[in-house]
Amino acid sequence: MSAGSERSEQLFARARRVSPGGVHSPVRAFRGVGGTPRFMSGGAAACLRDVDGREYIDFCMAFGPLILGHGDAEVRAAAEGALARGWSLGTAEPYSLELAEFITRRIPWVQSIRFVNSGTEAVMSALRVARAATGRSIILKFEGCYHGHADAMLMRAGSGLAEAPLPDSAGLPAAASQETLVAPLDDEVALEALFASHGARIAAAIIEPLPANYGLLPQRAAFLQALARLAHSHGALLIFDEVISGFRVGFEGYAGLSGIRPDLLTYGKVIGGGFPVGAYGGRRELMELVAPSGPVYQAGTLSANPLAMCAGLAVLQRLQDGSVYRQLEHLGARLEQQLSGLAGLAVQRVGSIFWLCISEQARARTPMRTPQSFPSDAKANFATAFHALLERGIYLAPSGFEVGFLSAAHTEAQIDALSERLTEILRVSN
Ligand code: PMP
């Protein structure tokens, strides 16, 4: 074992004594890959630094928020400005107004927006609005899609739950499962049948339009269009959970790419520049149902925190002319092209989001669009490759179910380093 991990061992032993599993979000504990999590002390540009001073090229990027990389100078200046003025006001203030105007002026289907503190909160709130607007209670979600940890969303979800021995969580009220229907991805026939039998009771269908929590499972346009048509013809709302895809796959997110207009959307990650944030928004008359305008209660002591608002605005300002997305597409295409001939690997990618599926069966199964297509050996193979890459100075999200993220701070040389080292590792193991 390297000296680098000894320090992490000690910290992890201490952490386990004071926090469940030694972490504050399950995937960070490395259960998906085994071993001890590397404790990181900081990050700069596209790199993370561990507590022993070892550097890693970071392809996790805090699970997506850091689209400009760690420590971007403009984002930092914006956050420092907020810090200097006062980092929590608890009042009406101009910073959230600027971010809200910036978004609503550029994304026509977001006519009104409310900021919260996490993606989970955004989803909970959007579901509440949908139930209030329709007077119905059932929510339709999709297998393998993760929408945060609200009770009703912990049914056959992805992300940390993809690793769980049971498909959902303990501690849920019985009502949670009665209020949630789970549909398969990529299957219009199943969707028709579900709407035919339950359509009149469905308040909303919620989907990650680009599912990215069970690997990356891009959906066919026809499937997403069928979902929108069925939801609307049965009087249900369509909610796009764009916590990952929003401002990541393009300025207008996946709604922009697909041309499908959801009634409500949820955001997180990129819009806070790496500070705690979430948001929900959509059609004005739906958002007018939210307190204090309307009867749907939702509040937050730290909501629209000035650090997150100012950092988020700095990020979105950099993204608006499209050049960052072109740069990210160039880097992503380079990675995909370099890895495309490799035996035992399939790469699924949309823009700067990529998923490495390491399995002899993977290539034959592409394009993978459902959790069922996840090959049985992919988890163990990923764990082996993950540790081999870690020892070679490359950090991926520590689970084969998680996707990788590129940032504007990554260089071609760093992309090439991932390709070369992964190629070397897979050649040896084949
Ligand atoms: N929705 C999606 C699509 C997500 O990927 C996540 C988290 N990765 C969430 C919701 C929940 O966001 P948070 O972790 O900020 O609560």
Short mmCIF file of C-alpha atoms and ligand atoms in Angstrom, two decimals:
data_model
loop_
_atom_site.label_atom_id
_atom_site.label_comp_id
_atom_site.label_asym_id
_atom_site.label_seq_id
_atom_site.Cartn_x
_atom_site.Cartn_y
_atom_site.Cartn_z
CA MET A 1 0.00 0.00 0.00
CA SER A 2 1.33 3.43 -0.86
CA ALA A 3 2.20 5.94 1.85
CA GLY A 4 -0.52 8.12 0.33
CA SER A 5 -3.27 5.83 1.38
CA GLU A 6 -1.95 5.29 4.94
CA ARG A 7 -2.85 8.86 5.84
CA SER A 8 -6.30 8.33 4.36
CA GLU A 9 -6.66 5.07 6.35
CA GLN A 10 -6.09 6.98 9.57
CA LEU A 11 -8.53 9.73 8.69
CA PHE A 12 -11.12 7.21 7.54
CA ALA A 13 -10.87 5.29 10.82
CA ARG A 14 -11.50 8.55 12.69
CA ALA A 15 -14.33 9.54 10.35
CA ARG A 16 -16.12 6.21 10.81
CA ARG A 17 -16.24 6.79 14.53
CA VAL A 18 -18.14 10.04 14.15
CA SER A 19 -20.18 9.69 10.95
CA PRO A 20 -22.06 6.81 9.32
CA GLY A 21 -19.66 5.01 7.01
CA GLY A 22 -17.19 7.84 7.59
CA VAL A 23 -18.81 10.04 4.94
CA HIS A 24 -21.63 12.49 4.33
CA SER A 25 -22.89 10.99 1.07
CA PRO A 26 -22.66 7.22 0.49
CA VAL A 27 -20.75 6.89 -2.80
CA ARG A 28 -17.80 8.78 -1.29
CA ALA A 29 -17.08 5.81 1.00
CA PHE A 30 -15.73 3.72 -1.93
CA ARG A 31 -18.12 0.84 -1.26
CA GLY A 32 -18.63 0.59 -5.01
CA VAL A 33 -14.94 -0.05 -5.67
CA GLY A 34 -13.66 -1.33 -2.32
CA GLY A 35 -10.75 0.03 -0.33
CA THR A 36 -10.30 3.26 1.56
CA PRO A 37 -11.43 6.58 0.14
CA ARG A 38 -8.57 8.95 -0.65
CA PHE A 39 -9.01 12.03 1.50
CA MET A 40 -8.59 15.07 -0.71
CA SER A 41 -7.36 18.36 0.65
CA GLY A 42 -8.15 20.54 -2.34
CA GLY A 43 -8.39 21.00 -6.06
CA ALA A 44 -7.02 23.30 -8.76
CA ALA A 45 -8.07 23.44 -12.43
CA ALA A 46 -8.59 19.79 -13.48
CA CYS A 47 -6.71 18.25 -10.56
CA LEU A 48 -7.42 17.05 -7.04
CA ARG A 49 -4.73 16.91 -4.36
CA ASP A 50 -4.82 14.36 -1.57
CA VAL A 51 -3.80 14.85 2.06
CA ASP A 52 -0.28 13.62 1.21
CA GLY A 53 0.13 16.10 -1.60
CA ARG A 54 -0.33 13.57 -4.43
CA GLU A 55 -2.10 14.94 -7.49
CA TYR A 56 -4.81 13.28 -9.54
CA ILE A 57 -6.44 14.35 -12.78
CA ASP A 58 -10.06 14.66 -11.68
CA PHE A 59 -12.79 13.23 -13.94
CA CYS A 60 -15.46 13.37 -11.24
CA MET A 61 -15.49 17.16 -10.83
CA ALA A 62 -17.52 17.02 -7.61
CA PHE A 63 -20.12 14.92 -9.48
CA GLY A 64 -20.74 17.58 -12.09
CA PRO A 65 -21.00 21.13 -10.72
CA LEU A 66 -17.46 22.19 -11.65
CA ILE A 67 -17.93 22.68 -15.38
CA LEU A 68 -15.13 25.28 -15.36
CA GLY A 69 -12.85 23.19 -13.14
CA HIS A 70 -11.60 23.72 -9.60
CA GLY A 71 -10.76 27.24 -8.43
CA ASP A 72 -11.75 29.10 -11.58
CA ALA A 73 -10.56 32.70 -11.11
CA GLU A 74 -13.80 34.43 -12.16
CA VAL A 75 -16.03 32.18 -10.10
CA ARG A 76 -13.74 32.64 -7.16
CA ALA A 77 -13.80 36.43 -7.53
CA ALA A 78 -17.60 36.38 -7.67
CA ALA A 79 -17.81 34.24 -4.53
CA GLU A 80 -15.23 36.41 -2.75
CA GLY A 81 -17.27 39.49 -3.59
CA ALA A 82 -20.29 37.85 -1.94
CA LEU A 83 -18.16 36.84 1.02
CA ALA A 84 -16.97 40.41 1.49
CA ARG A 85 -20.50 41.83 1.33
CA GLY A 86 -22.06 39.31 3.71
CA TRP A 87 -22.57 35.61 3.13
CA SER A 88 -26.06 35.17 4.45
CA LEU A 89 -28.68 37.88 4.46
CA GLY A 90 -32.02 36.17 4.94
CA THR A 91 -33.71 39.05 3.16
CA ALA A 92 -34.79 40.00 -0.32
CA GLU A 93 -31.51 40.76 -2.14
CA PRO A 94 -30.41 41.53 -5.69
CA TYR A 95 -28.10 38.50 -6.24
CA SER A 96 -30.76 35.83 -6.70
CA LEU A 97 -32.73 38.32 -8.80
CA GLU A 98 -29.80 38.66 -11.19
CA LEU A 99 -29.42 34.90 -11.53
CA ALA A 100 -33.18 34.38 -11.91
CA GLU A 101 -33.39 37.08 -14.60
CA PHE A 102 -30.35 35.70 -16.37
CA ILE A 103 -31.94 32.26 -16.61
CA THR A 104 -35.55 33.23 -17.35
CA ARG A 105 -34.51 35.66 -20.12
CA ARG A 106 -32.58 32.94 -21.91
CA ILE A 107 -34.61 29.79 -21.33
CA PRO A 108 -38.15 30.47 -22.59
CA TRP A 109 -39.69 27.45 -20.82
CA VAL A 110 -38.38 28.68 -17.47
CA GLN A 111 -40.69 31.65 -16.93
CA SER A 112 -40.31 31.68 -13.18
CA ILE A 113 -37.74 30.06 -10.88
CA ARG A 114 -37.27 29.43 -7.15
CA PHE A 115 -33.83 28.69 -5.66
CA VAL A 116 -33.34 26.04 -2.98
CA ASN A 117 -30.29 24.31 -1.50
CA SER A 118 -30.04 20.96 -3.27
CA GLY A 119 -31.36 18.92 -6.15
CA THR A 120 -33.33 16.81 -3.67
CA GLU A 121 -35.18 19.88 -2.42
CA ALA A 122 -35.82 21.06 -5.96
CA VAL A 123 -37.43 17.73 -6.89
CA MET A 124 -39.51 17.56 -3.69
CA SER A 125 -40.83 21.04 -4.36
CA ALA A 126 -41.57 20.48 -8.04
CA LEU A 127 -43.56 17.34 -7.17
CA ARG A 128 -45.56 19.30 -4.61
CA VAL A 129 -46.40 21.93 -7.23
CA ALA A 130 -47.45 19.21 -9.68
CA ARG A 131 -49.75 17.61 -7.13
CA ALA A 132 -51.28 20.96 -6.23
CA ALA A 133 -51.76 21.93 -9.87
CA THR A 134 -53.46 18.70 -10.87
CA GLY A 135 -55.20 17.68 -7.66
CA ARG A 136 -53.72 14.20 -8.23
CA SER A 137 -51.17 12.34 -6.15
CA ILE A 138 -49.34 9.68 -8.17
CA ILE A 139 -45.90 10.39 -9.56
CA LEU A 140 -44.49 8.33 -12.40
CA LYS A 141 -40.74 7.84 -12.40
CA PHE A 142 -38.35 5.69 -14.40
CA GLU A 143 -36.22 2.77 -13.39
CA GLY A 144 -32.59 3.75 -12.86
CA CYS A 145 -33.32 7.47 -12.69
CA TYR A 146 -32.20 9.19 -9.51
CA HIS A 147 -33.98 12.29 -8.29
CA GLY A 148 -32.46 12.82 -4.86
CA HIS A 149 -33.56 11.24 -1.62
CA ALA A 150 -37.15 12.40 -1.11
CA ASP A 151 -39.19 9.39 0.10
CA ALA A 152 -41.28 8.96 -3.01
CA MET A 153 -38.22 9.03 -5.29
CA LEU A 154 -36.29 6.20 -3.61
CA MET A 155 -37.88 3.53 -5.75
CA ARG A 156 -35.57 1.74 -8.14
CA ALA A 157 -33.32 4.75 -8.39
CA GLY A 158 -29.70 4.95 -9.51
CA SER A 159 -26.59 6.71 -8.12
CA GLY A 160 -25.68 5.42 -4.63
CA LEU A 161 -28.79 3.25 -4.71
CA ALA A 162 -27.53 1.38 -7.74
CA GLU A 163 -25.03 -0.19 -5.32
CA ALA A 164 -27.59 -0.96 -2.61
CA PRO A 165 -28.47 -4.59 -1.90
CA LEU A 166 -32.13 -3.60 -1.85
CA PRO A 167 -33.74 -1.56 -4.59
CA ASP A 168 -34.86 1.19 -2.23
CA SER A 169 -34.34 2.55 1.27
CA ALA A 170 -35.46 1.54 4.74
CA GLY A 171 -37.47 4.03 6.73
CA LEU A 172 -39.97 5.00 4.07
CA PRO A 173 -43.67 5.36 4.87
CA ALA A 174 -45.84 2.74 3.17
CA ALA A 175 -47.57 5.58 1.36
CA ALA A 176 -44.37 6.47 -0.49
CA SER A 177 -44.52 3.36 -2.64
CA GLN A 178 -48.26 3.69 -3.18
CA GLU A 179 -47.80 7.17 -4.57
CA THR A 180 -45.00 6.26 -6.98
CA LEU A 181 -45.23 4.28 -10.20
CA VAL A 182 -42.02 3.06 -11.77
CA ALA A 183 -41.82 2.62 -15.54
CA PRO A 184 -38.99 1.08 -17.59
CA LEU A 185 -36.86 3.39 -19.73
CA ASP A 186 -36.85 2.98 -23.51
CA ASP A 187 -40.24 1.29 -23.66
CA GLU A 188 -43.19 3.18 -25.18
CA VAL A 189 -45.45 0.13 -25.00
CA ALA A 190 -45.06 -0.18 -21.23
CA LEU A 191 -45.63 3.56 -20.92
CA GLU A 192 -48.86 3.40 -22.97
CA ALA A 193 -50.10 0.60 -20.72
CA LEU A 194 -49.26 2.47 -17.51
CA PHE A 195 -51.02 5.60 -18.68
CA ALA A 196 -53.99 3.58 -19.92
CA SER A 197 -54.56 2.08 -16.47
CA HIS A 198 -53.42 4.92 -14.16
CA GLY A 199 -53.37 8.03 -16.36
CA ALA A 200 -56.24 9.80 -14.63
CA ARG A 201 -54.44 9.63 -11.26
CA ILE A 202 -50.95 10.67 -12.38
CA ALA A 203 -49.97 14.18 -11.28
CA ALA A 204 -46.64 14.18 -13.06
CA ALA A 205 -44.10 12.09 -14.88
CA ILE A 206 -40.56 12.93 -13.82
CA ILE A 207 -37.52 11.83 -15.79
CA GLU A 208 -33.85 12.57 -16.17
CA PRO A 209 -34.16 13.27 -19.91
CA LEU A 210 -30.54 12.12 -20.10
CA PRO A 211 -30.38 9.44 -17.40
CA ALA A 212 -26.93 9.73 -15.81
CA ASN A 213 -27.20 7.87 -12.52
CA TYR A 214 -27.03 4.27 -13.74
CA GLY A 215 -24.20 4.82 -16.09
CA LEU A 216 -25.20 7.13 -18.93
CA LEU A 217 -28.32 5.85 -20.69
CA PRO A 218 -29.24 8.23 -23.54
CA GLN A 219 -32.89 7.82 -24.53
CA ARG A 220 -34.32 7.74 -28.03
CA ALA A 221 -36.04 10.99 -29.04
CA ALA A 222 -39.18 8.99 -29.91
CA PHE A 223 -39.37 7.63 -26.36
CA LEU A 224 -39.12 11.08 -24.77
CA GLN A 225 -41.66 12.43 -27.25
CA ALA A 226 -44.06 9.58 -26.42
CA LEU A 227 -43.67 10.38 -22.74
CA ALA A 228 -44.48 14.06 -23.30
CA ARG A 229 -47.48 13.20 -25.47
CA LEU A 230 -48.89 10.60 -23.07
CA ALA A 231 -48.40 12.79 -19.99
CA HIS A 232 -50.13 15.75 -21.58
CA SER A 233 -52.97 13.78 -23.15
CA HIS A 234 -53.75 12.37 -19.69
CA GLY A 235 -53.61 15.76 -17.98
CA ALA A 236 -50.34 15.02 -16.16
CA LEU A 237 -47.38 17.38 -16.00
CA LEU A 238 -43.96 16.56 -17.44
CA ILE A 239 -41.01 17.32 -15.18
CA PHE A 240 -37.47 17.20 -16.54
CA ASP A 241 -34.91 16.64 -13.82
CA GLU A 242 -31.98 18.54 -15.27
CA VAL A 243 -29.90 18.58 -12.08
CA ILE A 244 -27.06 16.97 -14.06
CA SER A 245 -27.91 17.89 -17.66
CA GLY A 246 -28.95 21.51 -17.04
CA PHE A 247 -26.33 23.96 -18.42
CA ARG A 248 -24.06 20.90 -18.81
CA VAL A 249 -25.03 19.36 -22.16
CA GLY A 250 -25.63 22.84 -23.59
CA PHE A 251 -26.89 26.17 -22.30
CA GLU A 252 -30.51 25.09 -22.70
CA GLY A 253 -29.91 21.69 -21.15
CA TYR A 254 -31.55 18.56 -22.48
CA ALA A 255 -34.88 20.31 -23.05
CA GLY A 256 -32.99 22.48 -25.52
CA LEU A 257 -31.26 19.53 -27.19
CA SER A 258 -34.41 17.44 -27.48
CA GLY A 259 -36.84 20.21 -28.38
CA ILE A 260 -39.25 18.88 -25.76
CA ARG A 261 -40.77 21.47 -23.46
CA PRO A 262 -41.40 20.23 -19.92
CA ASP A 263 -43.94 21.96 -17.66
CA LEU A 264 -41.48 22.08 -14.77
CA LEU A 265 -37.72 21.58 -14.49
CA THR A 266 -35.29 21.00 -11.68
CA TYR A 267 -31.73 22.27 -11.65
CA GLY A 268 -28.73 21.99 -9.33
CA LYS A 269 -24.98 21.45 -9.65
CA VAL A 270 -23.75 23.81 -12.45
CA ILE A 271 -26.11 26.68 -11.55
CA GLY A 272 -24.43 27.14 -8.17
CA GLY A 273 -20.85 27.03 -9.43
CA GLY A 274 -20.04 24.29 -6.89
CA PHE A 275 -21.80 25.90 -3.92
CA PRO A 276 -24.90 24.25 -2.42
CA VAL A 277 -27.83 24.99 -4.70
CA GLY A 278 -30.90 23.65 -6.39
CA ALA A 279 -33.74 25.31 -8.29
CA TYR A 280 -37.11 24.52 -9.74
CA GLY A 281 -38.94 26.46 -12.35
CA GLY A 282 -41.15 26.33 -15.39
CA ARG A 283 -44.49 27.67 -16.57
CA ARG A 284 -45.46 30.85 -14.77
CA GLU A 285 -48.97 29.78 -13.77
CA LEU A 286 -47.56 26.65 -12.12
CA MET A 287 -44.84 28.53 -10.26
CA GLU A 288 -47.41 31.11 -9.12
CA LEU A 289 -48.87 28.32 -6.98
CA VAL A 290 -45.79 28.56 -4.73
CA ALA A 291 -45.91 30.55 -1.45
CA PRO A 292 -46.25 33.40 -0.90
CA SER A 293 -48.01 33.83 -4.27
CA GLY A 294 -50.00 30.64 -3.91
CA PRO A 295 -50.95 27.82 -1.54
CA VAL A 296 -47.95 25.46 -2.06
CA TYR A 297 -45.63 25.94 0.90
CA GLN A 298 -41.88 25.80 0.36
CA ALA A 299 -39.21 27.79 2.20
CA GLY A 300 -35.52 27.76 3.18
CA THR A 301 -33.38 29.67 5.71
CA LEU A 302 -30.32 29.49 3.47
CA SER A 303 -32.12 29.50 0.10
CA ALA A 304 -30.58 31.72 -2.57
CA ASN A 305 -27.40 32.00 -0.56
CA PRO A 306 -25.38 34.90 -2.02
CA LEU A 307 -22.21 32.83 -2.51
CA ALA A 308 -24.05 30.29 -4.63
CA MET A 309 -26.00 32.96 -6.51
CA CYS A 310 -22.94 35.02 -7.40
CA ALA A 311 -20.77 32.01 -8.24
CA GLY A 312 -23.58 30.52 -10.32
CA LEU A 313 -24.07 33.71 -12.29
CA ALA A 314 -20.34 33.91 -12.99
CA VAL A 315 -20.44 30.37 -14.39
CA LEU A 316 -23.53 30.92 -16.55
CA GLN A 317 -22.09 34.15 -17.95
CA ARG A 318 -19.07 32.19 -19.13
CA LEU A 319 -21.27 29.52 -20.68
CA GLN A 320 -23.70 31.70 -22.60
CA ASP A 321 -21.75 32.25 -25.82
CA GLY A 322 -21.40 28.50 -26.39
CA SER A 323 -17.61 28.41 -26.71
CA VAL A 324 -17.15 26.35 -23.54
CA TYR A 325 -19.59 23.74 -24.87
CA ARG A 326 -17.66 23.56 -28.14
CA GLN A 327 -14.42 23.09 -26.23
CA LEU A 328 -16.00 20.37 -24.07
CA GLU A 329 -17.41 18.59 -27.12
CA HIS A 330 -13.95 18.63 -28.67
CA LEU A 331 -12.39 17.11 -25.54
CA GLY A 332 -15.19 14.55 -25.19
CA ALA A 333 -14.95 13.49 -28.83
CA ARG A 334 -11.19 13.09 -28.44
CA LEU A 335 -11.63 10.82 -25.43
CA GLU A 336 -14.32 8.78 -27.14
CA GLN A 337 -12.32 8.41 -30.32
CA GLN A 338 -9.16 7.34 -28.48
CA LEU A 339 -11.02 4.69 -26.52
CA SER A 340 -13.30 3.52 -29.29
CA GLY A 341 -11.15 0.65 -30.56
CA LEU A 342 -10.39 -0.83 -27.17
CA ALA A 343 -11.55 -4.37 -26.47
CA GLY A 344 -13.58 -4.85 -23.31
CA LEU A 345 -14.78 -1.27 -23.11
CA ALA A 346 -17.78 0.71 -24.29
CA VAL A 347 -17.93 4.50 -23.95
CA GLN A 348 -21.29 6.22 -23.89
CA ARG A 349 -21.01 10.01 -24.06
CA VAL A 350 -23.09 13.14 -24.49
CA GLY A 351 -20.94 16.28 -24.60
CA SER A 352 -18.85 16.45 -21.44
CA ILE A 353 -20.62 13.56 -19.67
CA PHE A 354 -19.12 10.12 -20.28
CA TRP A 355 -19.58 6.63 -18.95
CA LEU A 356 -16.94 3.92 -19.16
CA CYS A 357 -18.53 0.48 -19.19
CA ILE A 358 -15.79 -2.10 -18.77
CA SER A 359 -17.06 -5.47 -19.88
CA GLU A 360 -16.48 -8.00 -22.64
CA GLN A 361 -20.20 -7.83 -23.34
CA ALA A 362 -20.45 -4.04 -23.32
CA ARG A 363 -19.72 -3.35 -26.97
CA ALA A 364 -22.31 -5.84 -28.17
CA ARG A 365 -24.94 -4.15 -26.03
CA THR A 366 -24.43 -0.56 -27.17
CA PRO A 367 -26.25 1.70 -27.23
CA MET A 368 -27.26 0.86 -23.66
CA ARG A 369 -30.51 2.56 -22.69
CA THR A 370 -31.82 0.68 -19.65
CA PRO A 371 -30.43 -0.52 -16.30
CA GLN A 372 -30.96 -4.09 -17.56
CA SER A 373 -28.34 -3.57 -20.23
CA PHE A 374 -25.69 -2.99 -17.52
CA PRO A 375 -23.41 -6.03 -17.95
CA SER A 376 -22.99 -8.27 -14.91
CA ASP A 377 -19.18 -8.07 -14.86
CA ALA A 378 -19.01 -4.28 -15.32
CA LYS A 379 -19.07 -3.40 -11.62
CA ALA A 380 -16.14 -5.63 -10.65
CA ASN A 381 -14.14 -4.67 -13.74
CA PHE A 382 -14.68 -1.01 -13.00
CA ALA A 383 -13.45 -1.47 -9.42
CA THR A 384 -10.19 -3.01 -10.67
CA ALA A 385 -9.64 -0.33 -13.29
CA PHE A 386 -10.57 2.43 -10.82
CA HIS A 387 -7.79 1.45 -8.40
CA ALA A 388 -5.25 0.96 -11.18
CA LEU A 389 -6.06 4.46 -12.47
CA LEU A 390 -5.94 5.93 -8.96
CA GLU A 391 -2.41 4.59 -8.53
CA ARG A 392 -1.53 6.22 -11.86
CA GLY A 393 -2.84 9.63 -10.77
CA ILE A 394 -6.34 9.57 -12.23
CA TYR A 395 -9.50 10.01 -10.18
CA LEU A 396 -12.86 8.79 -11.46
CA ALA A 397 -16.12 8.82 -9.50
CA PRO A 398 -15.78 5.78 -7.22
CA SER A 399 -18.55 3.63 -8.70
CA GLY A 400 -19.14 1.95 -12.05
CA PHE A 401 -22.67 3.35 -11.99
CA GLU A 402 -21.50 6.96 -11.89
CA VAL A 403 -20.65 8.98 -14.96
CA GLY A 404 -17.49 11.01 -15.56
CA PHE A 405 -17.39 14.76 -16.17
CA LEU A 406 -15.05 16.90 -18.24
CA SER A 407 -14.47 20.56 -17.48
CA ALA A 408 -13.16 23.54 -19.39
CA ALA A 409 -10.02 23.25 -17.25
CA HIS A 410 -9.09 19.85 -18.72
CA THR A 411 -6.38 19.85 -21.36
CA GLU A 412 -5.94 17.55 -24.33
CA ALA A 413 -2.88 16.12 -22.57
CA GLN A 414 -5.01 15.18 -19.57
CA ILE A 415 -7.60 13.51 -21.80
CA ASP A 416 -4.79 11.61 -23.49
CA ALA A 417 -3.42 10.56 -20.10
CA LEU A 418 -6.76 8.95 -19.21
CA SER A 419 -6.91 7.16 -22.58
CA GLU A 420 -3.33 5.96 -22.42
CA ARG A 421 -3.49 4.72 -18.86
CA LEU A 422 -6.81 3.02 -19.33
CA THR A 423 -5.56 1.38 -22.53
CA GLU A 424 -2.49 0.11 -20.67
CA ILE A 425 -4.63 -1.27 -17.82
CA LEU A 426 -7.13 -3.01 -20.09
CA ARG A 427 -4.39 -4.53 -22.27
CA VAL A 428 -2.79 -6.09 -19.20
CA SER A 429 -6.06 -7.46 -17.88
CA ASN A 430 -7.17 -8.88 -21.25
N1 PMP B 1 -31.56 14.70 -9.57
C1 PMP B 1 -30.53 14.21 -10.26
C2 PMP B 1 -30.72 13.89 -11.72
C3 PMP B 1 -29.30 14.00 -9.64
O1 PMP B 1 -28.28 13.50 -10.34
C4 PMP B 1 -29.15 14.34 -8.28
C5 PMP B 1 -27.85 14.16 -7.54
N2 PMP B 1 -26.79 13.71 -8.23
C6 PMP B 1 -30.27 14.86 -7.61
C7 PMP B 1 -31.45 15.03 -8.28
C8 PMP B 1 -30.18 15.23 -6.17
O2 PMP B 1 -29.38 16.36 -6.00
P1 PMP B 1 -28.67 16.66 -4.60
O3 PMP B 1 -27.63 15.59 -4.43
O4 PMP B 1 -28.11 18.02 -4.78
O5 PMP B 1 -29.73 16.59 -3.56
#
